[in-house]
Tab-separated table of C-alpha atoms in Angstrom:
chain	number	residue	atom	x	y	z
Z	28	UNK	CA	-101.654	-43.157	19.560
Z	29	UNK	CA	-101.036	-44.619	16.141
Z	30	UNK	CA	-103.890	-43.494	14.679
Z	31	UNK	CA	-104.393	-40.828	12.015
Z	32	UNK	CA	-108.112	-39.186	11.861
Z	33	UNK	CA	-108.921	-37.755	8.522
Z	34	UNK	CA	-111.956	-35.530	7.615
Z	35	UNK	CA	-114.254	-35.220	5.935
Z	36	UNK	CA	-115.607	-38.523	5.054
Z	37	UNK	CA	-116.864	-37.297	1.931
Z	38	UNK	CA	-116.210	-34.065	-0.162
Z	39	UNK	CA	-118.035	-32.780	-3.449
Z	40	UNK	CA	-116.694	-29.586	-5.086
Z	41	UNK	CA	-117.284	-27.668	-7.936
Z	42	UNK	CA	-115.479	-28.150	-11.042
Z	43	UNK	CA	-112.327	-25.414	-10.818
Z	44	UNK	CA	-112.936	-25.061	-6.991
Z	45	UNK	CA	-110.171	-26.023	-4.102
Z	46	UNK	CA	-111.030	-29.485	-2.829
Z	47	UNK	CA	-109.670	-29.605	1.563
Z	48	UNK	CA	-108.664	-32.836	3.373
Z	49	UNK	CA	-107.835	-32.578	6.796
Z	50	UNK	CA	-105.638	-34.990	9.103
Z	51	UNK	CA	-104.433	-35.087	12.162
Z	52	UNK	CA	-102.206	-37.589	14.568
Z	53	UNK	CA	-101.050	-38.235	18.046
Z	54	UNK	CA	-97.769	-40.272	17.646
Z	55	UNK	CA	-94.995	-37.430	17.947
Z	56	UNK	CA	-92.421	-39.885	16.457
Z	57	UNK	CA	-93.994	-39.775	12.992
Z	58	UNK	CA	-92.075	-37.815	10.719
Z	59	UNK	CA	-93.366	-38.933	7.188
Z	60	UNK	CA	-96.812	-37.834	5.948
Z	61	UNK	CA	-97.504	-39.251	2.371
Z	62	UNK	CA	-101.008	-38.302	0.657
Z	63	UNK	CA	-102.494	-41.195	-1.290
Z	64	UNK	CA	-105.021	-41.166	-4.348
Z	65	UNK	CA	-106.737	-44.154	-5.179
Z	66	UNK	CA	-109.153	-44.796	-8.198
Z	67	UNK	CA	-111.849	-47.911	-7.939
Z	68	UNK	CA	-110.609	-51.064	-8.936
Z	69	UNK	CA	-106.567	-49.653	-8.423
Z	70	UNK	CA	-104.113	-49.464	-5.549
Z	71	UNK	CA	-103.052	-46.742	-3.584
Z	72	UNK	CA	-100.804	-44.117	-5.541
Z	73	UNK	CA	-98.618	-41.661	-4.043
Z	74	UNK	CA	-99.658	-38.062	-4.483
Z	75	UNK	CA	-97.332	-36.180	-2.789
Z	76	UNK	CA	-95.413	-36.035	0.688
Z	77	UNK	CA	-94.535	-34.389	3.307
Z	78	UNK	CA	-91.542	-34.170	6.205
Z	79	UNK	CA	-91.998	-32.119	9.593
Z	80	UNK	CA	-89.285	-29.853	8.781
Z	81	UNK	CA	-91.779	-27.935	6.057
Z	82	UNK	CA	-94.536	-26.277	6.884
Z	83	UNK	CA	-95.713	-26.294	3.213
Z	84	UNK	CA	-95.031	-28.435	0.000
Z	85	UNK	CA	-96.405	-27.844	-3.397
Z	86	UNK	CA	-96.723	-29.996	-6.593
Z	87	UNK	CA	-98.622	-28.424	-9.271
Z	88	UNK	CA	-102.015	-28.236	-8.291
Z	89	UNK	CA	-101.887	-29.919	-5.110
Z	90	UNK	CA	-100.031	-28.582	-1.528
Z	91	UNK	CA	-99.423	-30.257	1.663
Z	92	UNK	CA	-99.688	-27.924	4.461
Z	93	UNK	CA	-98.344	-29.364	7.987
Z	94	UNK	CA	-98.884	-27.424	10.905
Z	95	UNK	CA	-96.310	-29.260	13.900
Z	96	UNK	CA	-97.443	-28.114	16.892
Z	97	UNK	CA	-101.321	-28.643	16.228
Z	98	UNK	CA	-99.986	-32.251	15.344
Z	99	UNK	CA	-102.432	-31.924	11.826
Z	100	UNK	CA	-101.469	-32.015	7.897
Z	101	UNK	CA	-103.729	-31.442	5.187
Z	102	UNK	CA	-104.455	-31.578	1.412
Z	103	UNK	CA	-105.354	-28.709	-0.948
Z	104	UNK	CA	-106.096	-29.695	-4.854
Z	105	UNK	CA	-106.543	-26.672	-6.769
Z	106	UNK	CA	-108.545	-25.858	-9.858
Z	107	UNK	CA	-110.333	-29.343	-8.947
Z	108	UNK	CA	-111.122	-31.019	-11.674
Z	109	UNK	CA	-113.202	-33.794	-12.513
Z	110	UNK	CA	-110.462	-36.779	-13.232
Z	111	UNK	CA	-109.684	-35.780	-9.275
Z	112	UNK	CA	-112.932	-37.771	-8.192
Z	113	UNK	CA	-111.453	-40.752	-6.494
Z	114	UNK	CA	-110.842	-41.188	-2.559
Z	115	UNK	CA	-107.791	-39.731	-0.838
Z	116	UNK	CA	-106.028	-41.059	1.735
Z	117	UNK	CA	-103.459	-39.389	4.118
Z	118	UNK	CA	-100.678	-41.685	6.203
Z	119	UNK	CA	-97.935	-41.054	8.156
Z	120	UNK	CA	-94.742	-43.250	9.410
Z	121	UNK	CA	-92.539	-42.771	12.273
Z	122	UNK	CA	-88.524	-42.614	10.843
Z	123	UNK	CA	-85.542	-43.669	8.661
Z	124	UNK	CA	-84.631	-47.172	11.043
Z	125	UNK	CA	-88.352	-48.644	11.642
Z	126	UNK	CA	-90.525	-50.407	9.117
Z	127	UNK	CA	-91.858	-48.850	6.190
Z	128	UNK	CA	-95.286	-48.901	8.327
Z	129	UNK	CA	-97.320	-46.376	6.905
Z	130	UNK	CA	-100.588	-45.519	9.110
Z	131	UNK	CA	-103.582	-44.371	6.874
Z	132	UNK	CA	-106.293	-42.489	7.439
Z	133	UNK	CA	-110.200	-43.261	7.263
Z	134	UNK	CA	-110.390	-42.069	3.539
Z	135	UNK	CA	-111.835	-39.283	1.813
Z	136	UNK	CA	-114.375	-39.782	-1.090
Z	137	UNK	CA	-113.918	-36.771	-3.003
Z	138	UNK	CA	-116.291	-35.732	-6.515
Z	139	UNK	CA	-115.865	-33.006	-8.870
Z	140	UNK	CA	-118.999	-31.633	-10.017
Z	141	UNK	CA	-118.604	-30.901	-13.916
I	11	UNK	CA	-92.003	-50.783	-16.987
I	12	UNK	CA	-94.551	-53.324	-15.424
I	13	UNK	CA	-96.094	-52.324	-11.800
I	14	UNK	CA	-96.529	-54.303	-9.025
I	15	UNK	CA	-98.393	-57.527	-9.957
I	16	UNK	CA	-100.686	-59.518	-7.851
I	17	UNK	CA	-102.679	-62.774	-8.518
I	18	UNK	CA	-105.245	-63.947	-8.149
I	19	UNK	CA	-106.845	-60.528	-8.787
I	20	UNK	CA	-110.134	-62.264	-7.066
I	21	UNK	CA	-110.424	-65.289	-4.592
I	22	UNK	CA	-113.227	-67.036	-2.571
I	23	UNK	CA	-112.708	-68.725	0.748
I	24	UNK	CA	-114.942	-70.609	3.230
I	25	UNK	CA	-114.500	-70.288	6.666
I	26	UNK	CA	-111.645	-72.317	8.245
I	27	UNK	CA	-110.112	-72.344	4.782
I	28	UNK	CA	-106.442	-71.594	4.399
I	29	UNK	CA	-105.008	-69.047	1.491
I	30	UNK	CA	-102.010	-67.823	-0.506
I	31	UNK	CA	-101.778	-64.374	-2.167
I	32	UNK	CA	-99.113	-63.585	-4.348
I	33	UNK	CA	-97.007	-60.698	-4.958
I	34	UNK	CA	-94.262	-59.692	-7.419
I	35	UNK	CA	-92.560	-56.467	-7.214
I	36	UNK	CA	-91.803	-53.940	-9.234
I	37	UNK	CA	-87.973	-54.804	-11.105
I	38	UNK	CA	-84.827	-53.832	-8.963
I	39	UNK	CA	-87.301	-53.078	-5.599
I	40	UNK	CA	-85.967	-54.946	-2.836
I	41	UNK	CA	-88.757	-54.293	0.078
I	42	UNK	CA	-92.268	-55.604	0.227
I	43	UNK	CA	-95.172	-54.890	2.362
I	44	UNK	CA	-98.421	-55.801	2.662
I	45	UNK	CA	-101.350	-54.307	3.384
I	46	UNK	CA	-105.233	-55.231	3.807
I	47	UNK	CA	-107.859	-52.790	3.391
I	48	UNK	CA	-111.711	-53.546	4.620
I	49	UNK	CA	-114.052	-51.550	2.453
I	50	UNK	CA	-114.454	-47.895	3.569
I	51	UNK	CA	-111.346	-47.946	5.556
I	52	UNK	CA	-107.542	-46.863	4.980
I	53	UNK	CA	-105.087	-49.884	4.476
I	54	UNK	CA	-103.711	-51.390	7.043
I	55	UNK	CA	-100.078	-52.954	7.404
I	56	UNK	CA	-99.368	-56.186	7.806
I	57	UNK	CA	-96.165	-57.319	7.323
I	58	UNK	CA	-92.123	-55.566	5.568
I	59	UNK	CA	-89.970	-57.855	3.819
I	60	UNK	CA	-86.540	-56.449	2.556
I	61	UNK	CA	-84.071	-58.825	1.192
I	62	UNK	CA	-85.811	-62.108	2.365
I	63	UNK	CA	-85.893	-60.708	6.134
I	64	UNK	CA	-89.052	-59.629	8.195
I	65	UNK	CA	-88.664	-55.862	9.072
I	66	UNK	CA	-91.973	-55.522	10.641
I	67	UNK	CA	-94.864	-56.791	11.803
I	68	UNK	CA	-98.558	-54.911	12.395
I	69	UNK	CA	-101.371	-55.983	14.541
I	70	UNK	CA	-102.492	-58.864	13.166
I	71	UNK	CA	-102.944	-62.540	14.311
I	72	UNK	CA	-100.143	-65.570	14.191
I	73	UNK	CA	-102.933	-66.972	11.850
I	74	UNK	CA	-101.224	-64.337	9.095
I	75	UNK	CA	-97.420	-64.974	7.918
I	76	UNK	CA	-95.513	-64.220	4.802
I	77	UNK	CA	-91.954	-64.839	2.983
I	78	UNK	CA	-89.962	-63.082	0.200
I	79	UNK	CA	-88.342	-65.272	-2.039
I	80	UNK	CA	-84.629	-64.680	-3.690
I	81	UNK	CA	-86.437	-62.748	-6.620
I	82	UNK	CA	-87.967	-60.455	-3.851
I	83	UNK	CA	-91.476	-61.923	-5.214
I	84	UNK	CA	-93.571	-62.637	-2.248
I	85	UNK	CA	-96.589	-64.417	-0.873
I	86	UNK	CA	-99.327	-63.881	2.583
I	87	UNK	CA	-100.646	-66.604	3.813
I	88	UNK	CA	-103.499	-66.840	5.953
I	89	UNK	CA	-104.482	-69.875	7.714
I	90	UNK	CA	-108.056	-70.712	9.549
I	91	UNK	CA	-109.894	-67.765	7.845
I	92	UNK	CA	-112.730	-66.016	9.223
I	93	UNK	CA	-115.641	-64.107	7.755
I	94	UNK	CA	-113.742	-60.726	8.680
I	95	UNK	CA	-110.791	-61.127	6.784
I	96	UNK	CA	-112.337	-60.351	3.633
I	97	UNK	CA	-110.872	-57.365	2.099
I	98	UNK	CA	-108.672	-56.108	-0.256
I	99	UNK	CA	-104.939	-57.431	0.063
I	100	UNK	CA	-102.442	-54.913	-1.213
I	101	UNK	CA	-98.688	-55.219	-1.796
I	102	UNK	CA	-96.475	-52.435	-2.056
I	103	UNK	CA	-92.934	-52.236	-3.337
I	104	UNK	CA	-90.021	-49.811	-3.059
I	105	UNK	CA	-86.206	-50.290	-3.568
I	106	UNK	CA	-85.123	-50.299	0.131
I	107	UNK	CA	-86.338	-50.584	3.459
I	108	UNK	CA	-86.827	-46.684	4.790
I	109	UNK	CA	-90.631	-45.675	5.055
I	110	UNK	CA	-88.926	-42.331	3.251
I	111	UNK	CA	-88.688	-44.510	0.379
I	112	UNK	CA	-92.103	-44.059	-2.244
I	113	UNK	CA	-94.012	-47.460	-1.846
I	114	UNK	CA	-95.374	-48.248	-5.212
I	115	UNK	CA	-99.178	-50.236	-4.495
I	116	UNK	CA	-100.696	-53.022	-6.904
I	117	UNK	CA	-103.827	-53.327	-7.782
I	118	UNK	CA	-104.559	-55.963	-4.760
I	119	UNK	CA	-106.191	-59.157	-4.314
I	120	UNK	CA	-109.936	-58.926	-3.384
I	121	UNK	CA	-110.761	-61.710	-0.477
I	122	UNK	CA	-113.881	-63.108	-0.146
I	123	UNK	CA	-114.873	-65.474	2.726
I	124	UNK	CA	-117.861	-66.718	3.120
């Protein structure tokens, strides 16, 4: 129940096409849904995040959408662009009072085709 | 501003070996957590520190323990390694101990056992 499933495994896209990551979870108390982007050799960084009470989030070229009752979040980059290549992880943590426990997914390896 | 800084950046065990990993946060961030990530896989948490306390704990074995020091720095220690526990080691800061707050990765310490 804590997991989070992420697909695809691997994703290449066009240069200026719209790059899709897909999530999902089971743990209902999970209210938190961060997107990470990490580059070889470098930590995680945060993208952007998400609560439950949005169904949509947007940050330049990249949205979170987050559908509740299917239980599944995903990640839409825009115009992709090659300095995107780099694998993407989605997480998610259940509320304010527990640990700062984020859950990841399996990882995406995305690459932008110039 | 300086990141989150780990050392060593590299390390190489033998089996049954013990092992300290080192952690320094990012200035005026209060929490740390740790994090190892296997290659191919999403992190995976180990351990919160805020303000010199243990928050939480993930799945892991007794054979893993930590501390934060009065300058928030902190080390993992892992005692009686085995060939599986090499991975990446990541620390992540953020000012306080809510998973809302942004946790801010370094560039981790890559484990080797052999």
């Amino acid at each position: 129940q804590q997991q989070v499933k992420q697909s695809p495994q691997s994703l290449i896209v066009q240069k200026g096409g719209i790059s899709i990551i897909n999530c999902a979870y089971e743990n209902t108390a999970f209210d938190y849904f961060p997107w990470y982007q990490q580059f070889p050799g470098k930590g995680p960084a945060l993208l952007i995040a998400i609560r439950p009470d949005v169904s949509e989030k947007k940050e330049g070229r990249f949205t979170i959408s987050f559908n509740k009752s299917a239980k599944q979040f995903s990640l839409h980059i825009m115009d992709s662009q090659p300095g995107d290549s780099a694998t993407y992880f989605c997480a998610a943590s259940a509320g304010p009072q527990g640990a700062q426990k984020l859950v990841f997914g399996q990882g995406t390896r995305l690459t932008i085709n110039p | 501003d300086a990141g989150v800084t780990q050392s060593p950046t590299h390390l190489i065990k033998t089996r049954g070996q013990q092992v300290t990993l080192r952690c320094s946060p990012i200035s005026g961030h209060k929490s740390v957590s740790w994090y190892q990530q296997v290659l191919g896989q999403g992190p995976q948490f180990i351990f919160q520190y805020y303000e010199k306390e243990e928050r939480g704990r993930g799945n892991f074995p007794d054979r893993f323990s930590a501390r934060q020091f009065p300058n928030y720095s902190s080390e993992l220690n892992v005692n009686a390694l085995l060939l599986g526990d090499s991975a990446l080691y990541l620390c992540a800061s953020s000012l306080y101990w809510s998973s809302y707050n942004e946790q801010f990765f370094g560039p981790g310490t890559r484990l080797t056992v052999l």
